[in-house]
Amino acid sequence: MKSRSLGNSKFNVSEVGLGCWQLGGDWGDSISDKVAFDIMSKAIEQGVTFFDTADVYGAGQSERVIGKFIKQHNPKLKIATKFGRDGSVFPDKYTEKALRKSVDDSLNRLGVEALDLLQLHCIPTEVLYEGSIFNWLRTLKQEGKIKNFGASIETVEEGLFCIEQDGLTSLQIIFNIFRQKPIAELLPKAKAKNVGIIVRLPLASGLLTGKFTKDTTFLESDHRNYNKDGEAFNVGETFAGLPFEKGVELANKIKENFLLDGLTMAQFAQRWILDHEAVSCIIPGASSASQIDSNCSVSDLNPLGSSIHEALQEFYKNEIHDHIRGPY
């Protein structure tokens, strides 16, 4: 597993991290502590050094199970968590007191003395732009409760604003073959400002595995069912904002016209992301240990090459862009 620096932090992260939303068990199949431990153990075995979670994943369950794991195994990990989507603050009750309580609760659940990275969790744009929340983060960093801070955002415009905030370490964005808008301006500016890029939804909620058909169904509790049209939160967080059937059609076209011999669609899609130098790491989730090997293998793959990137950019412009829904 190769590693890259995470912005202006003083540490490197594995190119492939682990997204830990599913460990909270609040969508899809419930995950037991044993299965969660198996997933995390396999990730560590494959060289993963970066886990991404949030205070709201399973109402704190994701943080709790990670805390149990690191207490038992003491792995050399960097753990990022988030603040800002809990119902006690979202959408309009953000205060320094609430932020401090969230940080203290995360510290307790994880069992650590300081958070490696605290990210704002897709908070409303008006709260970002008002700016006080960044001062609160700087104070927490000065006090030693957090080591670095960043922001998980929905739009390029939010990202460009956050990059200008003093002390920002990272941005977490949706970026994949279906969501190429960040390439033009956000990625170059992040690189110039030494702000790390953490990529969520590298496989567009599974569409870019190429395994779905238009008849594929999902559990009632799965966000790919209840949020497929943005009923619960930003539609861009599910299938990268594409209507499901259109996403299946486009994934099949990529598989038929661009996929390189010897690669799975999942490997191809994730390698495409890592080919961008501004990216620090990708954070695919995993519901079983068996998914870890495929995800982690992309770090050792050769770059796809400029001709593939140029062709996929044209494909995005001509066949994908107009179908994306939600803030972008």
mmCIF file of C-alpha atoms in Angstrom:
data_model
loop_
_atom_site.group_PDB
_atom_site.id
_atom_site.type_symbol
_atom_site.label_atom_id
_atom_site.label_comp_id
_atom_site.label_asym_id
_atom_site.label_seq_id
_atom_site.Cartn_x
_atom_site.Cartn_y
_atom_site.Cartn_z
ATOM 1 C CA MET A 1 0.000 0.000 0.000
ATOM 2 C CA LYS A 2 1.368 3.381 -1.003
ATOM 3 C CA SER A 3 0.781 6.484 1.094
ATOM 4 C CA ARG A 4 0.361 10.194 0.451
ATOM 5 C CA SER A 5 0.518 13.275 2.648
ATOM 6 C CA LEU A 6 -2.763 14.624 3.960
ATOM 7 C CA GLY A 7 -2.561 18.330 3.241
ATOM 8 C CA ASN A 8 -0.713 20.378 5.838
ATOM 9 C CA SER A 9 -0.965 17.693 8.507
ATOM 10 C CA LYS A 10 2.220 16.084 9.718
ATOM 11 C CA PHE A 11 1.254 12.581 8.696
ATOM 12 C CA ASN A 12 0.731 10.410 5.639
ATOM 13 C CA VAL A 13 -2.334 8.289 4.951
ATOM 14 C CA SER A 14 -2.734 5.122 2.918
ATOM 15 C CA GLU A 15 -3.961 5.803 -0.615
ATOM 16 C CA VAL A 16 -6.927 3.577 0.178
ATOM 17 C CA GLY A 17 -8.629 4.182 3.509
ATOM 18 C CA LEU A 18 -11.756 2.684 5.032
ATOM 19 C CA GLY A 19 -15.112 4.422 5.043
ATOM 20 C CA CYS A 20 -16.901 3.417 8.244
ATOM 21 C CA TRP A 21 -20.502 4.516 7.719
ATOM 22 C CA GLN A 22 -21.663 0.919 7.417
ATOM 23 C CA LEU A 23 -20.018 0.003 10.720
ATOM 24 C CA GLY A 24 -22.710 2.119 12.356
ATOM 25 C CA GLY A 25 -25.330 -0.322 11.110
ATOM 26 C CA ASP A 26 -27.865 2.353 10.234
ATOM 27 C CA TRP A 27 -28.285 1.308 6.609
ATOM 28 C CA GLY A 28 -28.212 -2.010 4.793
ATOM 29 C CA ASP A 29 -27.567 -5.188 6.739
ATOM 30 C CA SER A 30 -26.706 -4.795 10.411
ATOM 31 C CA ILE A 31 -23.014 -5.438 11.108
ATOM 32 C CA SER A 32 -22.005 -7.223 14.303
ATOM 33 C CA ASP A 33 -18.914 -6.249 16.282
ATOM 34 C CA LYS A 34 -17.237 -9.446 15.056
ATOM 35 C CA VAL A 35 -17.839 -8.626 11.394
ATOM 36 C CA ALA A 36 -16.764 -5.017 11.992
ATOM 37 C CA PHE A 37 -13.561 -6.275 13.665
ATOM 38 C CA ASP A 38 -12.936 -8.641 10.731
ATOM 39 C CA ILE A 39 -13.327 -5.757 8.275
ATOM 40 C CA MET A 40 -11.007 -3.474 10.219
ATOM 41 C CA SER A 41 -8.441 -6.237 10.806
ATOM 42 C CA LYS A 42 -8.368 -7.067 7.100
ATOM 43 C CA ALA A 43 -7.934 -3.390 6.250
ATOM 44 C CA ILE A 44 -4.968 -3.083 8.621
ATOM 45 C CA GLU A 45 -3.484 -6.283 7.188
ATOM 46 C CA GLN A 46 -3.655 -4.744 3.710
ATOM 47 C CA GLY A 47 -1.863 -1.580 4.819
ATOM 48 C CA VAL A 48 -4.794 0.760 5.455
ATOM 49 C CA THR A 49 -3.830 3.493 7.930
ATOM 50 C CA PHE A 50 -6.828 5.846 7.662
ATOM 51 C CA PHE A 51 -10.389 5.297 8.871
ATOM 52 C CA ASP A 52 -13.196 7.801 8.256
ATOM 53 C CA THR A 53 -16.258 7.903 10.502
ATOM 54 C CA ALA A 54 -18.753 10.408 11.964
ATOM 55 C CA ASP A 55 -20.599 11.048 15.193
ATOM 56 C CA VAL A 56 -23.945 10.268 13.517
ATOM 57 C CA TYR A 57 -23.038 6.909 11.977
ATOM 58 C CA GLY A 58 -25.290 4.604 13.961
ATOM 59 C CA ALA A 59 -25.770 7.391 16.530
ATOM 60 C CA GLY A 60 -22.145 6.935 17.583
ATOM 61 C CA GLN A 61 -21.953 3.160 17.058
ATOM 62 C CA SER A 62 -19.317 3.424 14.320
ATOM 63 C CA GLU A 63 -17.045 5.434 16.622
ATOM 64 C CA ARG A 64 -17.696 3.034 19.516
ATOM 65 C CA VAL A 65 -16.754 -0.083 17.559
ATOM 66 C CA ILE A 66 -13.629 1.625 16.194
ATOM 67 C CA GLY A 67 -12.758 2.625 19.760
ATOM 68 C CA LYS A 68 -13.091 -0.992 20.924
ATOM 69 C CA PHE A 69 -10.942 -2.160 18.029
ATOM 70 C CA ILE A 70 -8.063 0.258 18.615
ATOM 71 C CA LYS A 71 -8.128 -0.433 22.358
ATOM 72 C CA GLN A 72 -7.681 -4.170 21.714
ATOM 73 C CA HIS A 73 -5.291 -4.031 18.761
ATOM 74 C CA ASN A 74 -3.515 -0.664 19.090
ATOM 75 C CA PRO A 75 -2.992 -0.290 15.335
ATOM 76 C CA LYS A 76 -1.049 2.622 13.846
ATOM 77 C CA LEU A 77 -4.094 4.438 12.544
ATOM 78 C CA LYS A 78 -5.259 7.941 11.800
ATOM 79 C CA ILE A 79 -8.967 8.345 12.454
ATOM 80 C CA ALA A 80 -11.089 11.107 10.994
ATOM 81 C CA THR A 81 -14.539 11.852 12.345
ATOM 82 C CA LYS A 82 -17.154 14.524 11.674
ATOM 83 C CA PHE A 83 -19.505 17.014 13.318
ATOM 84 C CA GLY A 84 -22.592 18.759 12.071
ATOM 85 C CA ARG A 85 -25.379 16.424 10.957
ATOM 86 C CA ASP A 86 -26.753 15.406 14.330
ATOM 87 C CA GLY A 87 -30.360 16.488 14.787
ATOM 88 C CA SER A 88 -29.392 18.507 17.854
ATOM 89 C CA VAL A 89 -27.523 21.008 15.626
ATOM 90 C CA PHE A 90 -28.620 20.486 12.020
ATOM 91 C CA PRO A 91 -29.757 22.644 10.283
ATOM 92 C CA ASP A 92 -29.628 25.845 12.339
ATOM 93 C CA LYS A 93 -28.445 25.242 15.911
ATOM 94 C CA TYR A 94 -24.670 25.436 15.513
ATOM 95 C CA THR A 95 -22.883 26.793 18.575
ATOM 96 C CA GLU A 96 -19.395 26.486 19.981
ATOM 97 C CA LYS A 97 -20.867 24.681 22.987
ATOM 98 C CA ALA A 98 -22.504 22.088 20.719
ATOM 99 C CA LEU A 99 -19.256 21.579 18.824
ATOM 100 C CA ARG A 100 -17.328 21.074 22.050
ATOM 101 C CA LYS A 101 -19.862 18.525 23.311
ATOM 102 C CA SER A 102 -19.643 16.603 20.041
ATOM 103 C CA VAL A 103 -15.841 16.548 20.215
ATOM 104 C CA ASP A 104 -15.885 15.352 23.835
ATOM 105 C CA ASP A 105 -18.397 12.620 22.966
ATOM 106 C CA SER A 106 -16.289 11.482 19.990
ATOM 107 C CA LEU A 107 -13.152 11.422 22.144
ATOM 108 C CA ASN A 108 -14.930 9.250 24.704
ATOM 109 C CA ARG A 109 -16.348 6.818 22.129
ATOM 110 C CA LEU A 110 -13.029 6.470 20.316
ATOM 111 C CA GLY A 111 -11.040 6.352 23.536
ATOM 112 C CA VAL A 112 -8.391 8.819 22.373
ATOM 113 C CA GLU A 113 -6.968 12.002 23.853
ATOM 114 C CA ALA A 114 -7.166 14.075 20.663
ATOM 115 C CA LEU A 115 -8.909 13.672 17.313
ATOM 116 C CA ASP A 116 -6.514 13.235 14.377
ATOM 117 C CA LEU A 117 -8.924 15.023 12.045
ATOM 118 C CA LEU A 118 -12.310 16.598 12.726
ATOM 119 C CA GLN A 119 -14.374 17.451 9.656
ATOM 120 C CA LEU A 120 -17.439 19.619 9.313
ATOM 121 C CA HIS A 121 -20.103 17.239 8.047
ATOM 122 C CA CYS A 122 -21.876 18.794 5.063
ATOM 123 C CA ILE A 123 -23.207 21.650 7.152
ATOM 124 C CA PRO A 124 -25.439 24.313 5.557
ATOM 125 C CA THR A 125 -23.668 26.685 3.206
ATOM 126 C CA GLU A 126 -24.799 29.746 5.151
ATOM 127 C CA VAL A 127 -23.174 28.383 8.326
ATOM 128 C CA LEU A 128 -19.917 27.813 6.446
ATOM 129 C CA TYR A 129 -19.942 31.287 4.944
ATOM 130 C CA GLU A 130 -20.718 33.010 8.264
ATOM 131 C CA GLY A 131 -17.306 31.738 9.346
ATOM 132 C CA SER A 132 -17.490 31.534 13.143
ATOM 133 C CA ILE A 133 -17.324 27.753 13.087
ATOM 134 C CA PHE A 134 -13.779 27.880 11.704
ATOM 135 C CA ASN A 135 -12.694 30.054 14.633
ATOM 136 C CA TRP A 136 -14.149 27.471 17.016
ATOM 137 C CA LEU A 137 -12.165 24.750 15.239
ATOM 138 C CA ARG A 138 -8.953 26.759 15.474
ATOM 139 C CA THR A 139 -9.505 27.201 19.215
ATOM 140 C CA LEU A 140 -10.038 23.460 19.697
ATOM 141 C CA LYS A 141 -6.822 22.807 17.799
ATOM 142 C CA GLN A 142 -4.919 25.286 19.975
ATOM 143 C CA GLU A 143 -6.291 23.512 23.057
ATOM 144 C CA GLY A 144 -5.081 20.140 21.738
ATOM 145 C CA LYS A 145 -8.481 18.474 21.482
ATOM 146 C CA ILE A 146 -8.176 18.150 17.715
ATOM 147 C CA LYS A 147 -4.943 17.859 15.764
ATOM 148 C CA ASN A 148 -6.329 18.940 12.390
ATOM 149 C CA PHE A 149 -9.625 20.129 10.940
ATOM 150 C CA GLY A 150 -11.268 19.878 7.556
ATOM 151 C CA ALA A 151 -14.650 19.924 5.854
ATOM 152 C CA SER A 152 -16.799 17.377 4.085
ATOM 153 C CA ILE A 153 -18.680 19.369 1.455
ATOM 154 C CA GLU A 154 -21.297 18.958 -1.270
ATOM 155 C CA THR A 155 -20.358 21.535 -3.917
ATOM 156 C CA VAL A 156 -17.268 22.858 -5.654
ATOM 157 C CA GLU A 157 -18.198 26.368 -4.527
ATOM 158 C CA GLU A 158 -18.231 25.301 -0.867
ATOM 159 C CA GLY A 159 -14.865 23.652 -1.368
ATOM 160 C CA LEU A 160 -13.328 26.759 -2.901
ATOM 161 C CA PHE A 161 -14.554 28.806 0.065
ATOM 162 C CA CYS A 162 -13.213 26.338 2.635
ATOM 163 C CA ILE A 163 -9.793 26.180 0.972
ATOM 164 C CA GLU A 164 -9.300 29.852 1.818
ATOM 165 C CA GLN A 165 -9.813 29.249 5.561
ATOM 166 C CA ASP A 166 -6.582 29.465 7.552
ATOM 167 C CA GLY A 167 -5.475 26.135 8.957
ATOM 168 C CA LEU A 168 -7.763 23.898 6.889
ATOM 169 C CA THR A 169 -6.105 20.496 6.422
ATOM 170 C CA SER A 170 -8.494 18.665 4.121
ATOM 171 C CA LEU A 171 -11.633 18.563 2.039
ATOM 172 C CA GLN A 172 -13.789 15.486 1.690
ATOM 173 C CA ILE A 173 -15.615 15.422 -1.629
ATOM 174 C CA ILE A 174 -17.666 13.171 -3.906
ATOM 175 C CA PHE A 175 -15.366 12.460 -6.843
ATOM 176 C CA ASN A 176 -15.534 9.631 -9.338
ATOM 177 C CA ILE A 177 -15.920 8.931 -13.057
ATOM 178 C CA PHE A 178 -19.546 10.089 -12.777
ATOM 179 C CA ARG A 179 -18.638 13.303 -10.858
ATOM 180 C CA GLN A 180 -15.723 14.981 -12.615
ATOM 181 C CA LYS A 181 -16.483 18.652 -11.958
ATOM 182 C CA PRO A 182 -13.732 19.063 -9.272
ATOM 183 C CA ILE A 183 -11.006 18.450 -11.870
ATOM 184 C CA ALA A 184 -11.241 21.882 -13.467
ATOM 185 C CA GLU A 185 -10.718 24.194 -10.481
ATOM 186 C CA LEU A 186 -11.075 22.565 -7.062
ATOM 187 C CA LEU A 187 -8.313 19.958 -7.340
ATOM 188 C CA PRO A 188 -5.653 22.368 -8.673
ATOM 189 C CA LYS A 189 -6.460 24.963 -5.989
ATOM 190 C CA ALA A 190 -6.400 22.370 -3.221
ATOM 191 C CA LYS A 191 -2.999 21.180 -4.389
ATOM 192 C CA ALA A 192 -1.674 24.740 -4.569
ATOM 193 C CA LYS A 193 -2.971 25.476 -1.049
ATOM 194 C CA ASN A 194 -1.649 22.173 0.339
ATOM 195 C CA VAL A 195 -5.139 21.009 1.284
ATOM 196 C CA GLY A 196 -5.637 17.248 1.175
ATOM 197 C CA ILE A 197 -8.481 15.689 -0.787
ATOM 198 C CA ILE A 198 -10.350 12.736 0.735
ATOM 199 C CA VAL A 199 -12.685 11.075 -1.763
ATOM 200 C CA ARG A 200 -15.969 9.533 -0.670
ATOM 201 C CA LEU A 201 -18.312 7.538 -2.946
ATOM 202 C CA PRO A 202 -15.454 6.378 -5.191
ATOM 203 C CA LEU A 203 -17.775 3.698 -6.589
ATOM 204 C CA ALA A 204 -20.941 5.835 -6.715
ATOM 205 C CA SER A 205 -22.791 3.697 -4.156
ATOM 206 C CA GLY A 206 -21.759 0.562 -6.032
ATOM 207 C CA LEU A 207 -22.791 1.601 -9.545
ATOM 208 C CA LEU A 208 -19.161 1.671 -10.665
ATOM 209 C CA THR A 209 -18.630 -1.948 -9.665
ATOM 210 C CA GLY A 210 -20.573 -2.738 -12.835
ATOM 211 C CA LYS A 211 -22.487 -5.455 -10.979
ATOM 212 C CA PHE A 212 -25.931 -3.860 -10.829
ATOM 213 C CA THR A 213 -28.716 -4.336 -13.343
ATOM 214 C CA LYS A 214 -31.821 -2.217 -13.734
ATOM 215 C CA ASP A 215 -33.674 -4.926 -11.784
ATOM 216 C CA THR A 216 -31.348 -4.791 -8.766
ATOM 217 C CA THR A 217 -33.219 -4.001 -5.546
ATOM 218 C CA PHE A 218 -32.009 -2.895 -2.124
ATOM 219 C CA LEU A 219 -33.216 -3.360 1.434
ATOM 220 C CA GLU A 220 -35.787 -0.909 2.706
ATOM 221 C CA SER A 221 -33.226 0.345 5.248
ATOM 222 C CA ASP A 222 -30.556 0.907 2.553
ATOM 223 C CA HIS A 223 -30.026 4.535 1.467
ATOM 224 C CA ARG A 224 -29.824 3.222 -2.104
ATOM 225 C CA ASN A 225 -33.520 2.517 -1.659
ATOM 226 C CA TYR A 226 -34.814 5.283 0.605
ATOM 227 C CA ASN A 227 -32.657 8.103 -0.791
ATOM 228 C CA LYS A 228 -32.418 7.153 -4.468
ATOM 229 C CA ASP A 229 -34.236 10.342 -5.416
ATOM 230 C CA GLY A 230 -33.048 12.513 -2.515
ATOM 231 C CA GLU A 231 -35.954 11.874 -0.165
ATOM 232 C CA ALA A 232 -33.773 11.825 2.978
ATOM 233 C CA PHE A 233 -30.674 13.946 2.182
ATOM 234 C CA ASN A 234 -28.739 15.329 -0.765
ATOM 235 C CA VAL A 235 -29.391 13.021 -3.699
ATOM 236 C CA GLY A 236 -25.735 13.356 -4.699
ATOM 237 C CA GLU A 237 -24.786 11.111 -1.769
ATOM 238 C CA THR A 238 -26.601 8.178 -3.429
ATOM 239 C CA PHE A 239 -25.500 6.912 -6.849
ATOM 240 C CA ALA A 240 -23.539 10.192 -7.260
ATOM 241 C CA GLY A 241 -26.820 11.918 -8.027
ATOM 242 C CA LEU A 242 -27.688 9.825 -11.083
ATOM 243 C CA PRO A 243 -31.093 8.179 -11.523
ATOM 244 C CA PHE A 244 -30.419 4.509 -10.794
ATOM 245 C CA GLU A 245 -31.405 3.091 -14.182
ATOM 246 C CA LYS A 246 -29.391 5.741 -16.035
ATOM 247 C CA GLY A 247 -26.416 5.007 -13.777
ATOM 248 C CA VAL A 248 -26.608 1.292 -14.619
ATOM 249 C CA GLU A 249 -26.742 2.138 -18.319
ATOM 250 C CA LEU A 250 -23.731 4.459 -18.090
ATOM 251 C CA ALA A 251 -21.718 1.977 -16.010
ATOM 252 C CA ASN A 252 -22.336 -0.678 -18.654
ATOM 253 C CA LYS A 253 -21.094 1.691 -21.362
ATOM 254 C CA ILE A 254 -17.905 2.352 -19.387
ATOM 255 C CA LYS A 255 -17.395 -1.388 -18.934
ATOM 256 C CA GLU A 256 -17.924 -2.066 -22.643
ATOM 257 C CA ASN A 257 -15.924 0.847 -24.066
ATOM 258 C CA PHE A 258 -13.178 1.820 -21.603
ATOM 259 C CA LEU A 259 -12.403 -0.975 -19.131
ATOM 260 C CA LEU A 260 -8.827 -2.226 -19.451
ATOM 261 C CA ASP A 261 -8.069 -5.943 -19.653
ATOM 262 C CA GLY A 262 -7.170 -7.524 -16.347
ATOM 263 C CA LEU A 263 -9.035 -4.989 -14.192
ATOM 264 C CA THR A 264 -12.424 -5.191 -12.545
ATOM 265 C CA MET A 265 -14.711 -2.207 -12.908
ATOM 266 C CA ALA A 266 -14.196 -1.362 -9.230
ATOM 267 C CA GLN A 267 -10.422 -1.380 -9.636
ATOM 268 C CA PHE A 268 -10.614 0.674 -12.812
ATOM 269 C CA ALA A 269 -12.905 3.292 -11.231
ATOM 270 C CA GLN A 270 -10.792 3.682 -8.094
ATOM 271 C CA ARG A 271 -7.497 3.765 -9.995
ATOM 272 C CA TRP A 272 -8.972 6.575 -12.102
ATOM 273 C CA ILE A 273 -9.363 8.632 -8.919
ATOM 274 C CA LEU A 274 -5.878 7.898 -7.592
ATOM 275 C CA ASP A 275 -4.374 9.014 -10.902
ATOM 276 C CA HIS A 276 -5.153 12.591 -9.786
ATOM 277 C CA GLU A 277 -2.174 13.888 -7.786
ATOM 278 C CA ALA A 278 -4.281 16.230 -5.654
ATOM 279 C CA VAL A 279 -6.101 13.251 -4.113
ATOM 280 C CA SER A 280 -4.732 12.112 -0.750
ATOM 281 C CA CYS A 281 -6.862 9.005 -0.372
ATOM 282 C CA ILE A 282 -10.112 7.288 -1.269
ATOM 283 C CA ILE A 283 -12.414 5.868 1.409
ATOM 284 C CA PRO A 284 -14.529 3.025 0.010
ATOM 285 C CA GLY A 285 -16.749 1.309 2.513
ATOM 286 C CA ALA A 286 -16.883 -2.441 3.027
ATOM 287 C CA SER A 287 -19.627 -4.669 4.395
ATOM 288 C CA SER A 288 -17.348 -7.718 4.508
ATOM 289 C CA ALA A 289 -13.639 -8.424 4.830
ATOM 290 C CA SER A 290 -13.625 -9.983 1.343
ATOM 291 C CA GLN A 291 -14.222 -6.564 -0.262
ATOM 292 C CA ILE A 292 -11.047 -5.129 1.266
ATOM 293 C CA ASP A 293 -8.555 -6.961 -0.962
ATOM 294 C CA SER A 294 -10.027 -5.616 -4.201
ATOM 295 C CA ASN A 295 -10.232 -2.061 -2.892
ATOM 296 C CA CYS A 296 -6.688 -2.050 -1.558
ATOM 297 C CA SER A 297 -5.199 -3.576 -4.707
ATOM 298 C CA VAL A 298 -5.692 -0.354 -6.673
ATOM 299 C CA SER A 299 -2.808 1.339 -4.856
ATOM 300 C CA ASP A 300 -0.374 -1.002 -6.625
ATOM 301 C CA LEU A 301 -1.912 -0.693 -10.089
ATOM 302 C CA ASN A 302 -0.284 1.343 -12.838
ATOM 303 C CA PRO A 303 -1.908 4.666 -13.813
ATOM 304 C CA LEU A 304 -4.535 4.289 -16.517
ATOM 305 C CA GLY A 305 -2.836 6.655 -18.947
ATOM 306 C CA SER A 306 -3.727 10.017 -20.460
ATOM 307 C CA SER A 307 -5.712 8.598 -23.377
ATOM 308 C CA ILE A 308 -8.145 6.839 -21.015
ATOM 309 C CA HIS A 309 -8.553 9.985 -18.931
ATOM 310 C CA GLU A 310 -9.204 12.136 -21.989
ATOM 311 C CA ALA A 311 -11.743 9.671 -23.349
ATOM 312 C CA LEU A 312 -13.581 9.428 -20.016
ATOM 313 C CA GLN A 313 -13.655 13.212 -19.712
ATOM 314 C CA GLU A 314 -15.352 13.440 -23.102
ATOM 315 C CA PHE A 315 -17.767 10.684 -22.076
ATOM 316 C CA TYR A 316 -18.594 12.631 -18.913
ATOM 317 C CA LYS A 317 -19.256 15.841 -20.822
ATOM 318 C CA ASN A 318 -21.355 14.223 -23.519
ATOM 319 C CA GLU A 319 -23.285 11.506 -21.704
ATOM 320 C CA ILE A 320 -23.109 11.901 -17.909
ATOM 321 C CA HIS A 321 -23.075 15.554 -16.835
ATOM 322 C CA ASP A 322 -26.650 16.469 -17.767
ATOM 323 C CA HIS A 323 -28.108 13.600 -15.735
ATOM 324 C CA ILE A 324 -26.531 14.521 -12.378
ATOM 325 C CA ARG A 325 -28.985 15.834 -9.781
ATOM 326 C CA GLY A 326 -28.477 17.710 -6.530
ATOM 327 C CA PRO A 327 -26.001 20.372 -5.396
ATOM 328 C CA TYR A 328 -22.715 19.846 -7.215
#
